[in-house]
Amino acid sequence: MGNLSLITIIIIAANVMISFKGFNDYSFFEKYKFNVGAVRRGEQIRLFSAGFLHVDNAHLFFNMFTLYFFADVVIAYLGSFKFLVIYIGSLLLGNLLSLVFHKNEYYYSAVGASGAVTGIIYSAILLRPDMSLYMFFIPIPIPAYVFGIGYLLYSIYGMKRQIGNIGHDAHFGGAIGGYVITLILASWLFKEHLLMIGLLSLPIILLFVLKKLGKL
C-alpha cells in the first residue's frame, strides 16, 4: 500500500486544487457543495462536485492520505479505469444516500471525498481480505475486514445518534458503492472470497433493515 499511480496523483491534485479554490472563494464553495434544497431544485452537479470540496486542510489531508494508502491495492487488481469507476461511483452513491436520509432537510449540506475514499477502502478489503491495518491508537495490526465491518457499524450508530459533524450516511453510501461496484467488476471474488463477501454485507443488510423498520 502507498504507491502513487498517475490516476491517484490526478485525483489528489483535483481534490487539492478544487478544495483550495473553495477555501478562498466562498461563492464557489456555496455553489458546488452538496445541499439538499439545491439538489432537489435540479442542481444535480452538486452530487459530484461536493466530493472535491473540503472544509479545511485537515479534512482534505486525512481523505487524501487515506486514499494514498488504499488506491494502489485496487489499481493493482483492477487497473486504473475500474479504480476510477469505483471512486466516482462511490462518491455519487455516498451523496445519494445522504439525499435519501436528509431529503426533507432542505438546509442540510456536506462536502468531502469521504464517500469515495470509503468506497476505495471497502473495495481494497474485498480484493485483499488478508490485509492488516495499523491504527495510530492501537499498537497491534487489525484485520482489514474487522475494520470494515466495525467502521460501518459505527457509521450506523453515528447516523442513528447524529454523532458529530460527520456525514456518516455518505461514508456508508460510499462503502456500499465500493462493495457493489467491485463485485460487478470482479465477479471472480464470488469464487475466491465468498465468505468475506457475506461478512462484509452484514452491516449493509442491517442498515436497510433498520431503515425499513423506521429505526433510522
PDB file of C-alpha atoms in Angstrom:
ATOM      1  CA  MET A   1       0.000   0.000   0.000  1.00  0.00           C
ATOM      2  CA  GLY A   2       1.086   3.569  -0.523  1.00  0.00           C
ATOM      3  CA  ASN A   3       2.279   3.843  -4.133  1.00  0.00           C
ATOM      4  CA  LEU A   4       1.283   6.785  -6.291  1.00  0.00           C
ATOM      5  CA  SER A   5      -0.055   5.860  -9.725  1.00  0.00           C
ATOM      6  CA  LEU A   6      -0.872   8.530 -12.290  1.00  0.00           C
ATOM      7  CA  ILE A   7      -4.638   8.270 -11.691  1.00  0.00           C
ATOM      8  CA  THR A   8      -4.149   8.645  -7.932  1.00  0.00           C
ATOM      9  CA  ILE A   9      -1.978  11.729  -8.493  1.00  0.00           C
ATOM     10  CA  ILE A  10      -4.653  13.229 -10.769  1.00  0.00           C
ATOM     11  CA  ILE A  11      -7.436  12.622  -8.231  1.00  0.00           C
ATOM     12  CA  ILE A  12      -5.397  14.024  -5.337  1.00  0.00           C
ATOM     13  CA  ALA A  13      -4.398  17.045  -7.436  1.00  0.00           C
ATOM     14  CA  ALA A  14      -8.031  17.684  -8.414  1.00  0.00           C
ATOM     15  CA  ASN A  15      -9.116  17.498  -4.774  1.00  0.00           C
ATOM     16  CA  VAL A  16      -6.343  19.850  -3.673  1.00  0.00           C
ATOM     17  CA  MET A  17      -6.953  22.441  -6.402  1.00  0.00           C
ATOM     18  CA  ILE A  18     -10.746  22.488  -6.090  1.00  0.00           C
ATOM     19  CA  SER A  19     -10.630  22.460  -2.289  1.00  0.00           C
ATOM     20  CA  PHE A  20      -8.197  25.380  -2.193  1.00  0.00           C
ATOM     21  CA  LYS A  21     -10.410  27.249  -4.631  1.00  0.00           C
ATOM     22  CA  GLY A  22     -13.275  26.667  -2.186  1.00  0.00           C
ATOM     23  CA  PHE A  23     -11.170  27.767   0.799  1.00  0.00           C
ATOM     24  CA  ASN A  24     -10.553  31.125  -0.860  1.00  0.00           C
ATOM     25  CA  ASP A  25     -13.831  31.647  -2.713  1.00  0.00           C
ATOM     26  CA  TYR A  26     -16.946  31.437  -0.561  1.00  0.00           C
ATOM     27  CA  SER A  27     -19.355  31.804  -3.510  1.00  0.00           C
ATOM     28  CA  PHE A  28     -17.623  28.921  -5.338  1.00  0.00           C
ATOM     29  CA  PHE A  29     -17.844  26.741  -2.228  1.00  0.00           C
ATOM     30  CA  GLU A  30     -21.539  27.539  -1.760  1.00  0.00           C
ATOM     31  CA  LYS A  31     -22.306  26.934  -5.426  1.00  0.00           C
ATOM     32  CA  TYR A  32     -20.807  23.443  -5.570  1.00  0.00           C
ATOM     33  CA  LYS A  33     -21.247  21.947  -2.076  1.00  0.00           C
ATOM     34  CA  PHE A  34     -23.836  19.234  -1.502  1.00  0.00           C
ATOM     35  CA  ASN A  35     -27.068  20.872  -0.373  1.00  0.00           C
ATOM     36  CA  VAL A  36     -30.383  19.031  -0.236  1.00  0.00           C
ATOM     37  CA  GLY A  37     -32.517  22.005  -1.240  1.00  0.00           C
ATOM     38  CA  ALA A  38     -30.321  22.875  -4.212  1.00  0.00           C
ATOM     39  CA  VAL A  39     -30.148  19.271  -5.431  1.00  0.00           C
ATOM     40  CA  ARG A  40     -33.905  18.921  -5.194  1.00  0.00           C
ATOM     41  CA  ARG A  41     -34.236  22.128  -7.242  1.00  0.00           C
ATOM     42  CA  GLY A  42     -32.292  20.439 -10.035  1.00  0.00           C
ATOM     43  CA  GLU A  43     -28.633  21.183  -9.286  1.00  0.00           C
ATOM     44  CA  GLN A  44     -27.529  17.545  -9.530  1.00  0.00           C
ATOM     45  CA  ILE A  45     -23.941  18.594 -10.322  1.00  0.00           C
ATOM     46  CA  ARG A  46     -23.533  19.091  -6.561  1.00  0.00           C
ATOM     47  CA  LEU A  47     -23.776  15.312  -6.040  1.00  0.00           C
ATOM     48  CA  PHE A  48     -20.457  15.103  -7.880  1.00  0.00           C
ATOM     49  CA  SER A  49     -18.727  18.436  -7.223  1.00  0.00           C
ATOM     50  CA  ALA A  50     -19.123  18.246  -3.434  1.00  0.00           C
ATOM     51  CA  GLY A  51     -16.785  15.261  -3.443  1.00  0.00           C
ATOM     52  CA  PHE A  52     -13.865  17.543  -4.386  1.00  0.00           C
ATOM     53  CA  LEU A  53     -14.500  20.240  -1.776  1.00  0.00           C
ATOM     54  CA  HIS A  54     -13.336  20.084   1.855  1.00  0.00           C
ATOM     55  CA  VAL A  55     -13.971  22.221   4.912  1.00  0.00           C
ATOM     56  CA  ASP A  56     -10.299  22.737   5.820  1.00  0.00           C
ATOM     57  CA  ASN A  57      -6.751  21.483   5.325  1.00  0.00           C
ATOM     58  CA  ALA A  58      -7.075  18.737   7.953  1.00  0.00           C
ATOM     59  CA  HIS A  59     -10.213  17.349   6.300  1.00  0.00           C
ATOM     60  CA  LEU A  60      -8.507  17.379   2.901  1.00  0.00           C
ATOM     61  CA  PHE A  61      -5.267  15.841   4.199  1.00  0.00           C
ATOM     62  CA  PHE A  62      -6.983  12.981   6.029  1.00  0.00           C
ATOM     63  CA  ASN A  63      -9.034  11.967   2.986  1.00  0.00           C
ATOM     64  CA  MET A  64      -6.115  12.165   0.561  1.00  0.00           C
ATOM     65  CA  PHE A  65      -3.733  10.419   2.966  1.00  0.00           C
ATOM     66  CA  THR A  66      -6.212   7.545   3.338  1.00  0.00           C
ATOM     67  CA  LEU A  67      -6.710   7.362  -0.439  1.00  0.00           C
ATOM     68  CA  TYR A  68      -2.936   7.227  -0.888  1.00  0.00           C
ATOM     69  CA  PHE A  69      -2.711   4.095   1.253  1.00  0.00           C
ATOM     70  CA  PHE A  70      -5.537   2.122  -0.367  1.00  0.00           C
ATOM     71  CA  ALA A  71      -5.672   3.230  -4.006  1.00  0.00           C
ATOM     72  CA  ASP A  72      -2.785   1.086  -5.223  1.00  0.00           C
ATOM     73  CA  VAL A  73      -4.424  -2.112  -3.914  1.00  0.00           C
ATOM     74  CA  VAL A  74      -7.464  -1.549  -6.120  1.00  0.00           C
ATOM     75  CA  ILE A  75      -5.390  -0.398  -9.091  1.00  0.00           C
ATOM     76  CA  ALA A  76      -3.078  -3.427  -8.830  1.00  0.00           C
ATOM     77  CA  TYR A  77      -6.021  -5.824  -9.074  1.00  0.00           C
ATOM     78  CA  LEU A  78      -8.444  -3.976 -11.357  1.00  0.00           C
ATOM     79  CA  GLY A  79      -6.491  -1.324 -13.241  1.00  0.00           C
ATOM     80  CA  SER A  80      -6.814   2.454 -13.353  1.00  0.00           C
ATOM     81  CA  PHE A  81     -10.070   2.699 -15.297  1.00  0.00           C
ATOM     82  CA  LYS A  82     -12.018   0.366 -12.987  1.00  0.00           C
ATOM     83  CA  PHE A  83     -10.483   2.121  -9.981  1.00  0.00           C
ATOM     84  CA  LEU A  84     -11.855   5.401 -11.338  1.00  0.00           C
ATOM     85  CA  VAL A  85     -15.290   3.821 -11.875  1.00  0.00           C
ATOM     86  CA  ILE A  86     -15.317   2.668  -8.241  1.00  0.00           C
ATOM     87  CA  TYR A  87     -14.119   6.053  -6.970  1.00  0.00           C
ATOM     88  CA  ILE A  88     -16.717   8.097  -8.843  1.00  0.00           C
ATOM     89  CA  GLY A  89     -19.497   5.558  -8.277  1.00  0.00           C
ATOM     90  CA  SER A  90     -18.807   5.534  -4.531  1.00  0.00           C
ATOM     91  CA  LEU A  91     -18.710   9.328  -4.440  1.00  0.00           C
ATOM     92  CA  LEU A  92     -22.122   9.557  -6.108  1.00  0.00           C
ATOM     93  CA  LEU A  93     -23.713   6.771  -4.061  1.00  0.00           C
ATOM     94  CA  GLY A  94     -22.426   8.355  -0.862  1.00  0.00           C
ATOM     95  CA  ASN A  95     -24.132  11.651  -1.666  1.00  0.00           C
ATOM     96  CA  LEU A  96     -27.255   9.892  -2.941  1.00  0.00           C
ATOM     97  CA  LEU A  97     -27.619   8.058   0.378  1.00  0.00           C
ATOM     98  CA  SER A  98     -27.231  11.396   2.158  1.00  0.00           C
ATOM     99  CA  LEU A  99     -30.000  12.755  -0.041  1.00  0.00           C
ATOM    100  CA  VAL A 100     -32.261   9.818   0.884  1.00  0.00           C
ATOM    101  CA  PHE A 101     -31.665  10.238   4.604  1.00  0.00           C
ATOM    102  CA  HIS A 102     -31.940  14.042   4.611  1.00  0.00           C
ATOM    103  CA  LYS A 103     -34.440  14.589   1.792  1.00  0.00           C
ATOM    104  CA  ASN A 104     -36.705  16.750   3.966  1.00  0.00           C
ATOM    105  CA  GLU A 105     -33.851  18.772   5.500  1.00  0.00           C
ATOM    106  CA  TYR A 106     -33.550  21.437   2.817  1.00  0.00           C
ATOM    107  CA  TYR A 107     -30.656  23.203   4.546  1.00  0.00           C
ATOM    108  CA  TYR A 108     -28.546  20.043   5.044  1.00  0.00           C
ATOM    109  CA  SER A 109     -25.116  20.491   3.440  1.00  0.00           C
ATOM    110  CA  ALA A 110     -21.943  18.425   3.205  1.00  0.00           C
ATOM    111  CA  VAL A 111     -18.613  18.291   1.393  1.00  0.00           C
ATOM    112  CA  GLY A 112     -15.677  15.927   1.152  1.00  0.00           C
ATOM    113  CA  ALA A 113     -14.247  12.912  -0.635  1.00  0.00           C
ATOM    114  CA  SER A 114     -15.017  10.620   2.303  1.00  0.00           C
ATOM    115  CA  GLY A 115     -17.695   8.624   0.458  1.00  0.00           C
ATOM    116  CA  ALA A 116     -15.380   7.981  -2.492  1.00  0.00           C
ATOM    117  CA  VAL A 117     -12.445   7.117  -0.235  1.00  0.00           C
ATOM    118  CA  THR A 118     -14.569   4.768   1.893  1.00  0.00           C
ATOM    119  CA  GLY A 119     -15.634   3.026  -1.311  1.00  0.00           C
ATOM    120  CA  ILE A 120     -11.983   2.503  -2.242  1.00  0.00           C
ATOM    121  CA  ILE A 121     -11.258   1.155   1.252  1.00  0.00           C
ATOM    122  CA  TYR A 122     -14.111  -1.351   1.017  1.00  0.00           C
ATOM    123  CA  SER A 123     -13.033  -2.352  -2.486  1.00  0.00           C
ATOM    124  CA  ALA A 124      -9.471  -2.931  -1.268  1.00  0.00           C
ATOM    125  CA  ILE A 125     -10.754  -5.064   1.613  1.00  0.00           C
ATOM    126  CA  LEU A 126     -12.748  -7.229  -0.803  1.00  0.00           C
ATOM    127  CA  LEU A 127      -9.733  -7.663  -3.053  1.00  0.00           C
ATOM    128  CA  ARG A 128      -7.248  -8.226  -0.229  1.00  0.00           C
ATOM    129  CA  PRO A 129      -9.182  -9.595   2.782  1.00  0.00           C
ATOM    130  CA  ASP A 130      -5.910 -10.826   4.267  1.00  0.00           C
ATOM    131  CA  MET A 131      -4.713  -7.228   4.663  1.00  0.00           C
ATOM    132  CA  SER A 132      -3.967  -5.868   8.124  1.00  0.00           C
ATOM    133  CA  LEU A 133      -4.276  -2.236   9.145  1.00  0.00           C
ATOM    134  CA  TYR A 134      -2.356  -0.302  11.765  1.00  0.00           C
ATOM    135  CA  MET A 135      -4.233   2.419  13.647  1.00  0.00           C
ATOM    136  CA  PHE A 136      -2.467   5.272  15.406  1.00  0.00           C
ATOM    137  CA  PHE A 137      -4.020   4.443  18.769  1.00  0.00           C
ATOM    138  CA  ILE A 138      -3.889   0.620  18.564  1.00  0.00           C
ATOM    139  CA  PRO A 139      -0.410  -0.989  18.739  1.00  0.00           C
ATOM    140  CA  ILE A 140      -1.403  -4.267  17.032  1.00  0.00           C
ATOM    141  CA  PRO A 141      -2.500  -4.934  13.424  1.00  0.00           C
ATOM    142  CA  ILE A 142      -6.253  -5.165  12.791  1.00  0.00           C
ATOM    143  CA  PRO A 143      -7.598  -7.489  10.066  1.00  0.00           C
ATOM    144  CA  ALA A 144      -8.964  -5.283   7.292  1.00  0.00           C
ATOM    145  CA  TYR A 145     -12.365  -6.988   7.250  1.00  0.00           C
ATOM    146  CA  VAL A 146     -12.776  -6.405  11.011  1.00  0.00           C
ATOM    147  CA  PHE A 147     -12.046  -2.714  10.459  1.00  0.00           C
ATOM    148  CA  GLY A 148     -14.507  -2.571   7.531  1.00  0.00           C
ATOM    149  CA  ILE A 149     -17.365  -4.177   9.430  1.00  0.00           C
ATOM    150  CA  GLY A 150     -16.655  -2.184  12.589  1.00  0.00           C
ATOM    151  CA  TYR A 151     -16.459   1.081  10.688  1.00  0.00           C
ATOM    152  CA  LEU A 152     -19.866   0.581   9.076  1.00  0.00           C
ATOM    153  CA  LEU A 153     -21.456  -0.482  12.357  1.00  0.00           C
ATOM    154  CA  TYR A 154     -20.097   2.713  13.898  1.00  0.00           C
ATOM    155  CA  SER A 155     -21.478   4.662  10.915  1.00  0.00           C
ATOM    156  CA  ILE A 156     -24.943   3.201  11.562  1.00  0.00           C
ATOM    157  CA  TYR A 157     -24.632   4.201  15.215  1.00  0.00           C
ATOM    158  CA  GLY A 158     -23.466   7.663  14.181  1.00  0.00           C
ATOM    159  CA  MET A 159     -26.403   8.043  11.790  1.00  0.00           C
ATOM    160  CA  LYS A 160     -28.852   6.976  14.481  1.00  0.00           C
ATOM    161  CA  ARG A 161     -27.371   9.219  17.179  1.00  0.00           C
ATOM    162  CA  GLN A 162     -26.269  12.012  14.818  1.00  0.00           C
ATOM    163  CA  ILE A 163     -22.793  11.962  16.333  1.00  0.00           C
ATOM    164  CA  GLY A 164     -20.518  14.872  15.491  1.00  0.00           C
ATOM    165  CA  ASN A 165     -20.352  16.980  12.348  1.00  0.00           C
ATOM    166  CA  ILE A 166     -19.685  13.892  10.234  1.00  0.00           C
ATOM    167  CA  GLY A 167     -21.525  12.626   7.148  1.00  0.00           C
ATOM    168  CA  HIS A 168     -21.898   9.058   8.378  1.00  0.00           C
ATOM    169  CA  ASP A 169     -24.509   8.337   5.703  1.00  0.00           C
ATOM    170  CA  ALA A 170     -22.142   9.475   2.928  1.00  0.00           C
ATOM    171  CA  HIS A 171     -19.447   7.184   4.307  1.00  0.00           C
ATOM    172  CA  PHE A 172     -21.889   4.289   4.363  1.00  0.00           C
ATOM    173  CA  GLY A 173     -23.177   5.026   0.874  1.00  0.00           C
ATOM    174  CA  GLY A 174     -19.611   5.142  -0.389  1.00  0.00           C
ATOM    175  CA  ALA A 175     -18.884   1.765   1.189  1.00  0.00           C
ATOM    176  CA  ILE A 176     -21.963   0.298  -0.499  1.00  0.00           C
ATOM    177  CA  GLY A 177     -20.705   1.729  -3.787  1.00  0.00           C
ATOM    178  CA  GLY A 178     -17.252   0.237  -3.327  1.00  0.00           C
ATOM    179  CA  TYR A 179     -18.744  -3.114  -2.328  1.00  0.00           C
ATOM    180  CA  VAL A 180     -21.308  -3.450  -5.132  1.00  0.00           C
ATOM    181  CA  ILE A 181     -19.246  -1.979  -7.982  1.00  0.00           C
ATOM    182  CA  THR A 182     -16.197  -4.073  -7.088  1.00  0.00           C
ATOM    183  CA  LEU A 183     -18.290  -7.261  -7.120  1.00  0.00           C
ATOM    184  CA  ILE A 184     -19.700  -6.308 -10.517  1.00  0.00           C
ATOM    185  CA  LEU A 185     -16.247  -5.584 -11.945  1.00  0.00           C
ATOM    186  CA  ALA A 186     -14.513  -8.536 -10.258  1.00  0.00           C
ATOM    187  CA  SER A 187     -17.055 -11.365 -10.242  1.00  0.00           C
ATOM    188  CA  TRP A 188     -14.232 -13.859  -9.610  1.00  0.00           C
ATOM    189  CA  LEU A 189     -14.380 -12.731  -5.981  1.00  0.00           C
ATOM    190  CA  PHE A 190     -17.517 -14.843  -5.527  1.00  0.00           C
ATOM    191  CA  LYS A 191     -15.377 -17.939  -6.076  1.00  0.00           C
ATOM    192  CA  GLU A 192     -12.353 -16.885  -4.052  1.00  0.00           C
ATOM    193  CA  HIS A 193     -13.771 -14.818  -1.173  1.00  0.00           C
ATOM    194  CA  LEU A 194     -17.435 -15.796  -0.816  1.00  0.00           C
ATOM    195  CA  LEU A 195     -17.337 -15.908   2.989  1.00  0.00           C
ATOM    196  CA  MET A 196     -15.771 -12.463   3.155  1.00  0.00           C
ATOM    197  CA  ILE A 197     -18.394 -11.102   0.763  1.00  0.00           C
ATOM    198  CA  GLY A 198     -21.071 -12.421   3.116  1.00  0.00           C
ATOM    199  CA  LEU A 199     -19.416 -10.977   6.223  1.00  0.00           C
ATOM    200  CA  LEU A 200     -18.946  -7.536   4.664  1.00  0.00           C
ATOM    201  CA  SER A 201     -22.583  -7.482   3.566  1.00  0.00           C
ATOM    202  CA  LEU A 202     -23.921  -7.784   7.133  1.00  0.00           C
ATOM    203  CA  PRO A 203     -23.718  -4.068   8.070  1.00  0.00           C
ATOM    204  CA  ILE A 204     -25.304  -3.144   4.724  1.00  0.00           C
ATOM    205  CA  ILE A 205     -28.200  -5.553   5.318  1.00  0.00           C
ATOM    206  CA  LEU A 206     -28.571  -4.199   8.860  1.00  0.00           C
ATOM    207  CA  LEU A 207     -28.803  -0.632   7.540  1.00  0.00           C
ATOM    208  CA  PHE A 208     -31.644  -1.469   5.169  1.00  0.00           C
ATOM    209  CA  VAL A 209     -33.497  -3.467   7.839  1.00  0.00           C
ATOM    210  CA  LEU A 210     -33.257  -0.564  10.308  1.00  0.00           C
ATOM    211  CA  LYS A 211     -34.353   1.892   7.620  1.00  0.00           C
ATOM    212  CA  LYS A 212     -37.325  -0.332   6.721  1.00  0.00           C
ATOM    213  CA  LEU A 213     -38.323  -0.560  10.387  1.00  0.00           C
ATOM    214  CA  GLY A 214     -38.084   3.201  10.779  1.00  0.00           C
ATOM    215  CA  LYS A 215     -35.197   2.986  13.230  1.00  0.00           C
ATOM    216  CA  LEU A 216     -33.025   5.362  11.206  1.00  0.00           C
TER     217      LEU A 216
END
